[in-house]
Short mmCIF file of C-alpha atoms in Angstrom, two decimals:
data_model
loop_
_atom_site.label_atom_id
_atom_site.label_comp_id
_atom_site.label_asym_id
_atom_site.label_seq_id
_atom_site.Cartn_x
_atom_site.Cartn_y
_atom_site.Cartn_z
CA UNK A 1 -42.25 -135.94 -109.20
CA UNK A 2 -38.25 -135.40 -108.86
CA UNK A 3 -36.90 -132.81 -111.65
CA UNK A 4 -34.51 -135.45 -112.89
CA UNK A 5 -37.14 -137.79 -113.77
CA UNK A 6 -39.46 -135.64 -115.49
CA UNK A 7 -38.75 -132.91 -118.24
CA UNK A 8 -40.44 -129.90 -117.51
CA UNK A 9 -40.55 -126.49 -119.73
CA UNK A 10 -39.04 -122.96 -118.77
CA UNK A 11 -40.80 -119.47 -119.41
CA UNK A 12 -39.07 -116.00 -119.84
CA UNK A 13 -40.94 -112.71 -121.22
CA UNK A 14 -38.44 -110.92 -123.74
CA UNK A 15 -39.42 -107.62 -125.52
CA UNK A 16 -37.96 -105.00 -127.52
CA UNK A 17 -36.07 -103.49 -124.85
CA UNK A 18 -33.87 -104.50 -122.10
CA UNK A 19 -35.68 -107.56 -121.50
CA UNK A 20 -34.17 -109.03 -124.92
CA UNK A 21 -30.09 -108.69 -123.64
CA UNK A 22 -31.26 -109.92 -120.22
CA UNK A 23 -33.16 -113.42 -121.90
CA UNK A 24 -29.39 -113.64 -124.19
CA UNK A 25 -28.22 -113.81 -120.65
CA UNK A 26 -30.81 -116.02 -118.86
CA UNK A 27 -30.43 -118.85 -122.22
CA UNK A 28 -26.81 -118.08 -121.73
CA UNK A 29 -26.78 -118.92 -118.39
CA UNK A 30 -28.95 -121.91 -118.39
CA UNK A 31 -26.68 -123.97 -121.17
CA UNK A 32 -23.58 -123.26 -118.88
CA UNK A 33 -25.07 -123.98 -115.42
CA UNK A 34 -27.25 -126.55 -116.08
CA UNK A 35 -26.15 -128.45 -119.32
CA UNK A 36 -28.28 -131.89 -118.45
CA UNK A 37 -31.35 -129.58 -118.70
CA UNK A 38 -33.78 -131.30 -121.41
CA UNK A 39 -37.21 -129.28 -121.64
CA UNK A 40 -37.55 -126.99 -123.87
CA UNK A 41 -36.57 -122.90 -122.75
CA UNK A 42 -39.25 -120.71 -124.30
CA UNK A 43 -38.94 -116.81 -124.77
CA UNK A 44 -42.33 -115.56 -124.31
CA UNK A 45 -42.58 -112.33 -126.61
CA UNK A 46 -45.76 -110.01 -126.59
CA UNK A 47 -47.13 -109.35 -130.53
CA UNK A 48 -48.54 -105.69 -131.50
CA UNK A 49 -51.90 -105.10 -130.89
CA UNK A 50 -54.56 -102.62 -129.52
CA UNK A 51 -52.76 -102.94 -125.91
CA UNK A 52 -49.49 -101.73 -127.20
CA UNK A 53 -48.92 -98.19 -128.41
CA UNK A 54 -45.60 -99.23 -130.37
CA UNK A 55 -44.56 -102.83 -131.42
CA UNK A 56 -42.86 -105.06 -128.31
CA UNK A 57 -41.90 -107.80 -130.32
CA UNK A 58 -38.58 -108.48 -130.49
CA UNK A 59 -36.73 -107.34 -133.87
CA UNK A 60 -33.28 -107.46 -133.25
CA UNK A 61 -32.05 -109.66 -135.92
CA UNK A 62 -28.74 -110.31 -133.42
CA UNK A 63 -30.77 -110.83 -130.62
CA UNK A 64 -32.67 -113.60 -132.14
CA UNK A 65 -30.00 -115.30 -133.90
CA UNK A 66 -28.13 -115.49 -130.42
CA UNK A 67 -31.10 -116.81 -128.75
CA UNK A 68 -31.54 -119.43 -131.61
CA UNK A 69 -27.95 -120.54 -131.20
CA UNK A 70 -28.81 -121.29 -127.33
CA UNK A 71 -31.88 -123.36 -128.27
CA UNK A 72 -33.97 -120.51 -127.01
CA UNK A 73 -37.57 -120.96 -128.65
CA UNK A 74 -39.72 -117.68 -129.42
CA UNK A 75 -43.26 -117.88 -128.44
CA UNK A 76 -45.51 -114.82 -129.09
CA UNK A 77 -48.83 -114.63 -127.35
CA UNK A 78 -50.94 -111.51 -127.80
CA UNK A 79 -52.30 -109.02 -125.22
CA UNK A 80 -55.79 -109.43 -124.73
CA UNK A 81 -55.91 -107.77 -121.00
CA UNK A 82 -52.92 -106.00 -119.86
CA UNK A 83 -50.30 -104.96 -122.07
CA UNK A 84 -48.63 -101.17 -121.85
CA UNK A 85 -50.65 -100.65 -118.88
CA UNK A 86 -49.31 -102.84 -116.73
CA UNK A 87 -46.36 -104.93 -118.38
CA UNK A 88 -46.13 -107.69 -115.27
CA UNK A 89 -49.31 -108.67 -117.06
CA UNK A 90 -46.99 -110.62 -119.58
CA UNK A 91 -45.80 -113.26 -117.21
CA UNK A 92 -49.84 -113.89 -116.87
CA UNK A 93 -51.19 -113.97 -120.70
CA UNK A 94 -47.92 -115.45 -121.67
CA UNK A 95 -48.65 -119.14 -119.67
CA UNK A 96 -51.71 -119.52 -122.25
CA UNK A 97 -49.62 -119.91 -125.17
CA UNK A 98 -47.10 -122.98 -123.76
CA UNK A 99 -47.72 -126.64 -124.12
CA UNK A 100 -50.77 -127.42 -122.15
CA UNK A 101 -50.26 -130.33 -119.51
CA UNK A 102 -46.82 -130.02 -119.60
CA UNK A 103 -45.16 -129.07 -116.20
CA UNK A 104 -43.27 -125.51 -116.40
CA UNK A 105 -41.40 -123.01 -114.39
CA UNK A 106 -41.52 -119.40 -115.04
CA UNK A 107 -38.62 -117.34 -114.61
CA UNK A 108 -38.30 -113.39 -114.22
CA UNK A 109 -35.45 -112.45 -117.28
CA UNK A 110 -33.59 -110.32 -114.74
CA UNK A 111 -32.20 -114.05 -113.45
CA UNK A 112 -28.98 -116.07 -113.92
CA UNK A 113 -28.90 -119.78 -113.73
CA UNK A 114 -25.94 -120.53 -111.18
CA UNK A 115 -26.42 -123.86 -110.54
CA UNK A 116 -27.77 -127.97 -112.19
CA UNK A 117 -31.93 -127.58 -111.81
CA UNK A 118 -31.97 -131.54 -111.87
CA UNK A 119 -31.06 -130.74 -108.50
CA UNK A 120 -34.25 -128.66 -107.75
CA UNK A 121 -36.74 -131.52 -106.27
CA UNK A 122 -39.75 -130.06 -108.00
CA UNK A 123 -43.52 -131.70 -107.00
CA UNK A 124 -45.28 -129.76 -109.93
CA UNK A 125 -48.45 -131.29 -108.24
CA UNK A 126 -48.08 -128.58 -105.32
CA UNK A 127 -47.24 -125.05 -106.89
CA UNK A 128 -44.98 -122.35 -105.56
CA UNK A 129 -42.87 -118.89 -105.86
CA UNK A 130 -40.09 -117.15 -104.68
CA UNK A 131 -40.27 -116.37 -101.27
CA UNK A 132 -37.50 -113.57 -101.70
CA UNK A 133 -40.08 -111.06 -101.01
CA UNK A 134 -40.75 -108.12 -98.86
CA UNK A 135 -43.63 -106.24 -97.23
CA UNK A 136 -44.59 -104.59 -100.04
CA UNK A 137 -48.70 -104.93 -100.17
CA UNK A 138 -50.68 -104.74 -98.68
CA UNK A 139 -50.05 -101.45 -96.64
CA UNK A 140 -52.92 -101.05 -94.71
CA UNK A 141 -54.26 -97.62 -94.36
CA UNK A 142 -54.80 -95.68 -91.09
CA UNK A 143 -58.64 -96.09 -90.91
CA UNK A 144 -58.24 -100.07 -92.26
CA UNK A 145 -58.97 -102.61 -92.51
CA UNK A 146 -55.46 -104.01 -91.79
CA UNK A 147 -53.45 -107.00 -93.16
CA UNK A 148 -56.10 -109.98 -91.97
CA UNK A 149 -59.22 -107.61 -92.92
CA UNK A 150 -57.56 -106.99 -96.91
CA UNK A 151 -56.55 -110.64 -97.88
CA UNK A 152 -59.31 -112.47 -95.70
CA UNK A 153 -61.54 -110.20 -98.34
CA UNK A 154 -59.71 -111.56 -101.50
CA UNK A 155 -60.14 -115.21 -100.13
CA UNK A 156 -63.53 -114.78 -99.53
CA UNK A 157 -64.09 -113.15 -103.10
CA UNK A 158 -62.48 -116.29 -104.66
CA UNK A 159 -64.41 -118.86 -102.42
CA UNK A 160 -61.11 -119.69 -101.22
CA UNK A 161 -60.81 -120.92 -97.56
CA UNK A 162 -58.53 -118.49 -95.73
CA UNK A 163 -57.08 -119.88 -92.42
CA UNK A 164 -54.91 -122.67 -93.56
CA UNK A 165 -53.29 -120.06 -95.55
CA UNK A 166 -52.14 -118.32 -92.34
CA UNK A 167 -48.65 -118.86 -90.96
CA UNK A 168 -49.50 -118.80 -87.08
CA UNK A 169 -45.93 -118.65 -86.12
CA UNK A 170 -45.91 -114.86 -86.92
CA UNK A 171 -47.86 -111.97 -84.87
CA UNK A 172 -51.08 -110.88 -85.65
CA UNK A 173 -51.15 -108.15 -88.21
CA UNK A 174 -47.37 -108.82 -89.39
CA UNK A 175 -47.40 -109.19 -92.89
CA UNK A 176 -45.26 -112.47 -93.26
CA UNK A 177 -48.27 -114.08 -91.30
CA UNK A 178 -50.20 -114.35 -94.71
CA UNK A 179 -49.20 -116.00 -97.83
CA UNK A 180 -47.59 -113.81 -100.25
CA UNK A 181 -44.39 -114.33 -102.82
CA UNK A 182 -42.31 -112.84 -105.20
CA UNK A 183 -43.03 -113.51 -108.61
CA UNK A 184 -39.87 -114.22 -109.67
CA UNK A 185 -40.20 -117.36 -110.34
CA UNK A 186 -43.36 -119.81 -109.79
CA UNK A 187 -43.78 -123.55 -111.08
CA UNK A 188 -46.98 -125.81 -111.68
CA UNK A 189 -47.92 -128.66 -113.48
CA UNK A 190 -50.04 -127.26 -115.97
CA UNK A 191 -49.67 -123.58 -117.25
CA UNK A 192 -53.03 -123.29 -118.89
CA UNK A 193 -54.36 -124.17 -115.30
CA UNK A 194 -52.53 -121.79 -113.50
CA UNK A 195 -52.76 -119.51 -116.46
CA UNK A 196 -56.40 -119.37 -116.51
CA UNK A 197 -56.69 -119.03 -112.54
CA UNK A 198 -53.72 -116.40 -112.52
CA UNK A 199 -55.66 -113.97 -115.22
CA UNK A 200 -59.05 -114.23 -113.94
CA UNK A 201 -57.92 -113.49 -110.14
CA UNK A 202 -55.79 -110.64 -111.43
CA UNK A 203 -58.47 -108.89 -114.14
CA UNK A 204 -61.34 -109.48 -110.95
CA UNK A 205 -58.50 -107.76 -108.72
CA UNK A 206 -57.52 -104.87 -110.66
CA UNK A 207 -61.18 -104.26 -112.03
CA UNK A 208 -63.84 -105.16 -109.57
CA UNK A 209 -64.57 -102.18 -106.46
CA UNK A 210 -63.62 -104.81 -103.66
CA UNK A 211 -64.15 -102.66 -100.72
CA UNK A 212 -61.38 -103.66 -98.66
CA UNK A 213 -58.51 -102.67 -101.23
CA UNK A 214 -59.96 -98.98 -101.31
CA UNK A 215 -56.34 -96.80 -101.09
CA UNK A 216 -54.11 -99.70 -101.93
CA UNK A 217 -51.86 -99.47 -104.70
CA UNK A 218 -51.83 -102.44 -107.12
CA UNK A 219 -49.22 -101.38 -109.49
CA UNK A 220 -46.67 -103.00 -109.67
CA UNK A 221 -48.03 -105.34 -107.00
CA UNK A 222 -51.10 -106.69 -108.66
CA UNK A 223 -49.23 -109.96 -109.71
CA UNK A 224 -47.62 -110.80 -106.09
CA UNK A 225 -51.52 -110.39 -104.86
CA UNK A 226 -53.09 -112.55 -107.29
CA UNK A 227 -50.24 -115.10 -107.28
CA UNK A 228 -50.57 -115.79 -103.63
CA UNK A 229 -54.24 -117.01 -104.23
CA UNK A 230 -53.20 -119.06 -107.21
CA UNK A 231 -50.85 -120.93 -105.09
CA UNK A 232 -53.03 -121.25 -102.55
CA UNK A 233 -55.73 -122.35 -104.40
CA UNK A 234 -53.96 -124.75 -106.40
CA UNK A 235 -52.76 -126.52 -103.37
CA UNK A 236 -49.27 -125.46 -103.01
CA UNK A 237 -47.70 -123.09 -100.23
CA UNK A 238 -44.79 -121.60 -98.10
CA UNK A 239 -42.64 -124.38 -98.01
CA UNK A 240 -42.73 -126.57 -101.00
CA UNK A 241 -39.40 -126.66 -102.20
CA UNK A 242 -36.22 -126.72 -100.03
CA UNK A 243 -34.78 -123.60 -99.09
CA UNK A 244 -31.43 -122.70 -100.67
CA UNK A 245 -31.86 -123.76 -104.11
CA UNK A 246 -33.77 -121.50 -106.25
CA UNK A 247 -32.93 -117.79 -104.95
CA UNK A 248 -29.69 -119.47 -103.63
CA UNK A 249 -27.11 -121.83 -105.11
CA UNK A 250 -29.19 -122.29 -108.65
CA UNK A 251 -30.46 -119.46 -109.58
CA UNK A 252 -30.02 -115.41 -108.97
CA UNK A 253 -32.66 -113.05 -109.37
CA UNK A 254 -30.18 -109.95 -109.28
CA UNK A 255 -33.00 -107.48 -110.91
CA UNK A 256 -30.41 -104.85 -112.06
CA UNK A 257 -26.96 -105.11 -113.19
CA UNK A 258 -25.38 -102.84 -110.69
CA UNK A 259 -27.11 -104.21 -107.94
CA UNK A 260 -25.75 -107.63 -108.77
CA UNK A 261 -22.11 -106.31 -108.68
CA UNK A 262 -22.96 -104.64 -105.15
CA UNK A 263 -24.51 -107.55 -103.46
CA UNK A 264 -24.22 -110.95 -104.99
CA UNK A 265 -22.04 -113.99 -104.52
CA UNK A 266 -18.46 -114.30 -106.15
CA UNK A 267 -20.08 -117.06 -108.15
CA UNK A 268 -22.97 -115.31 -109.74
CA UNK A 269 -20.44 -112.24 -111.11
CA UNK A 270 -18.19 -115.21 -111.95
CA UNK A 271 -21.56 -116.87 -114.10
CA UNK A 272 -22.53 -113.24 -115.45
CA UNK A 273 -18.86 -112.28 -116.70
CA UNK A 274 -18.44 -116.43 -118.15
CA UNK A 275 -21.53 -117.00 -120.12
CA UNK A 276 -20.85 -113.07 -121.77
CA UNK A 277 -17.69 -113.64 -123.09
CA UNK A 278 -18.19 -115.80 -125.82
CA UNK A 279 -18.30 -113.79 -129.10
CA UNK A 280 -21.49 -114.95 -130.10
CA UNK A 281 -22.88 -113.91 -126.94
CA UNK A 282 -20.95 -110.57 -126.57
CA UNK A 283 -21.66 -109.58 -129.93
CA UNK A 284 -25.01 -108.81 -128.89
CA UNK A 285 -25.17 -107.46 -125.35
CA UNK A 286 -22.22 -104.98 -125.81
CA UNK A 287 -25.44 -103.15 -127.64
CA UNK A 288 -26.74 -102.80 -123.93
CA UNK A 289 -25.16 -99.91 -122.25
CA UNK A 290 -25.53 -101.22 -118.69
CA UNK A 291 -23.80 -104.52 -119.64
CA UNK A 292 -21.29 -102.77 -122.15
CA UNK A 293 -19.72 -100.45 -119.47
CA UNK A 294 -20.30 -102.89 -116.59
CA UNK A 295 -19.19 -106.23 -117.57
CA UNK A 296 -17.02 -105.05 -120.90
CA UNK A 297 -15.67 -102.15 -119.51
CA UNK A 298 -15.00 -103.39 -115.98
CA UNK A 299 -16.77 -101.00 -114.33
CA UNK A 300 -18.71 -103.60 -112.26
CA UNK A 301 -15.44 -104.48 -110.02
CA UNK A 302 -15.08 -100.87 -109.08
CA UNK A 303 -19.05 -101.15 -107.82
CA UNK A 304 -17.86 -104.09 -106.22
CA UNK A 305 -15.00 -102.82 -104.61
CA UNK A 306 -17.50 -100.19 -102.88
CA UNK A 307 -19.37 -102.50 -100.51
CA UNK A 308 -18.40 -105.42 -97.89
CA UNK A 309 -21.14 -108.24 -99.14
CA UNK A 310 -20.97 -109.49 -95.49
CA UNK A 311 -21.96 -106.07 -94.47
CA UNK A 312 -24.19 -104.52 -96.96
CA UNK A 313 -26.39 -101.53 -95.87
CA UNK A 314 -30.11 -103.03 -94.82
CA UNK A 315 -31.93 -100.70 -97.36
CA UNK A 316 -31.71 -101.09 -100.60
CA UNK A 317 -32.07 -97.44 -101.21
CA UNK A 318 -28.42 -96.73 -99.54
CA UNK A 319 -26.89 -99.03 -101.94
CA UNK A 320 -28.08 -97.56 -105.14
CA UNK A 321 -27.41 -94.17 -103.81
CA UNK A 322 -23.94 -94.94 -103.17
CA UNK A 323 -23.54 -96.55 -106.76
CA UNK A 324 -25.69 -93.36 -108.06
CA UNK A 325 -22.88 -90.97 -106.61
CA UNK A 326 -20.48 -92.59 -108.54
CA UNK A 327 -22.13 -92.19 -111.80
CA UNK A 328 -22.56 -95.86 -112.35
CA UNK A 329 -26.14 -96.16 -111.70
CA UNK A 330 -27.29 -97.88 -115.01
CA UNK A 331 -30.18 -99.66 -116.31
#
């Protein structure tokens, strides 16, 4: 069903750290770039509990006021499985707090909405996720198994059919042959169904002795390893959305503000600086040093001038090094 014929909710995560400022920016960019969005914007906020050594919730009154002014709803949730030991698990556990049976799109908080979400033809019956991904996991060891053996073992563990997940146009033992997503966004028709399976798979992969995973590092990639299985199990796949919309003209998962200025489009920079300008937003964001220096003090423009967007270094590490050498690596 097309997004313009069906309301859906958005979930991002907020916490008492940089995420609270990114949440304000996300909400501001949503209201600016997609004024016709008619769903609800939820900011999932983990609550204090035994899995956190300190209170992770948002307590900054200016942040809370700004989020309310931007029609964002605080959504408290408890961390029963992950918490401080694996904060990426917030995106998994928060799904249980969303309204059941209502379509949702999750976005990582370090994302800007840069276009009209109603132009994205979501089919919420078929889940999908970000394909802006690199071959970060698994990393087959010298003594095996390889990609095929590792992924096959996971599909077998959860009773999933493996062969139809394969992209046969890709060579054997090449990471792109196997279903793998970035967890920067994902969507489905019901957050409770998606979240329950996501939690089950992620917890099992973390806690169970699965021989094929011996020597594999799951921090921070546990969510992405489990996500591929969830999407396949629920009937989704690689090509459920047209290319060029999310992670393209409609959204930008920038990750870090120095990287945004170094490599993202003029449109992304324009959205960032436009939505950060109003006093009610500026009052909040200037308290976060990277935004204060890069946006409000103009240091981002200096980073931008260091790079040719049409000829960027192939490796992100090289971009980081140039920025660090100028003392502008702020996060």
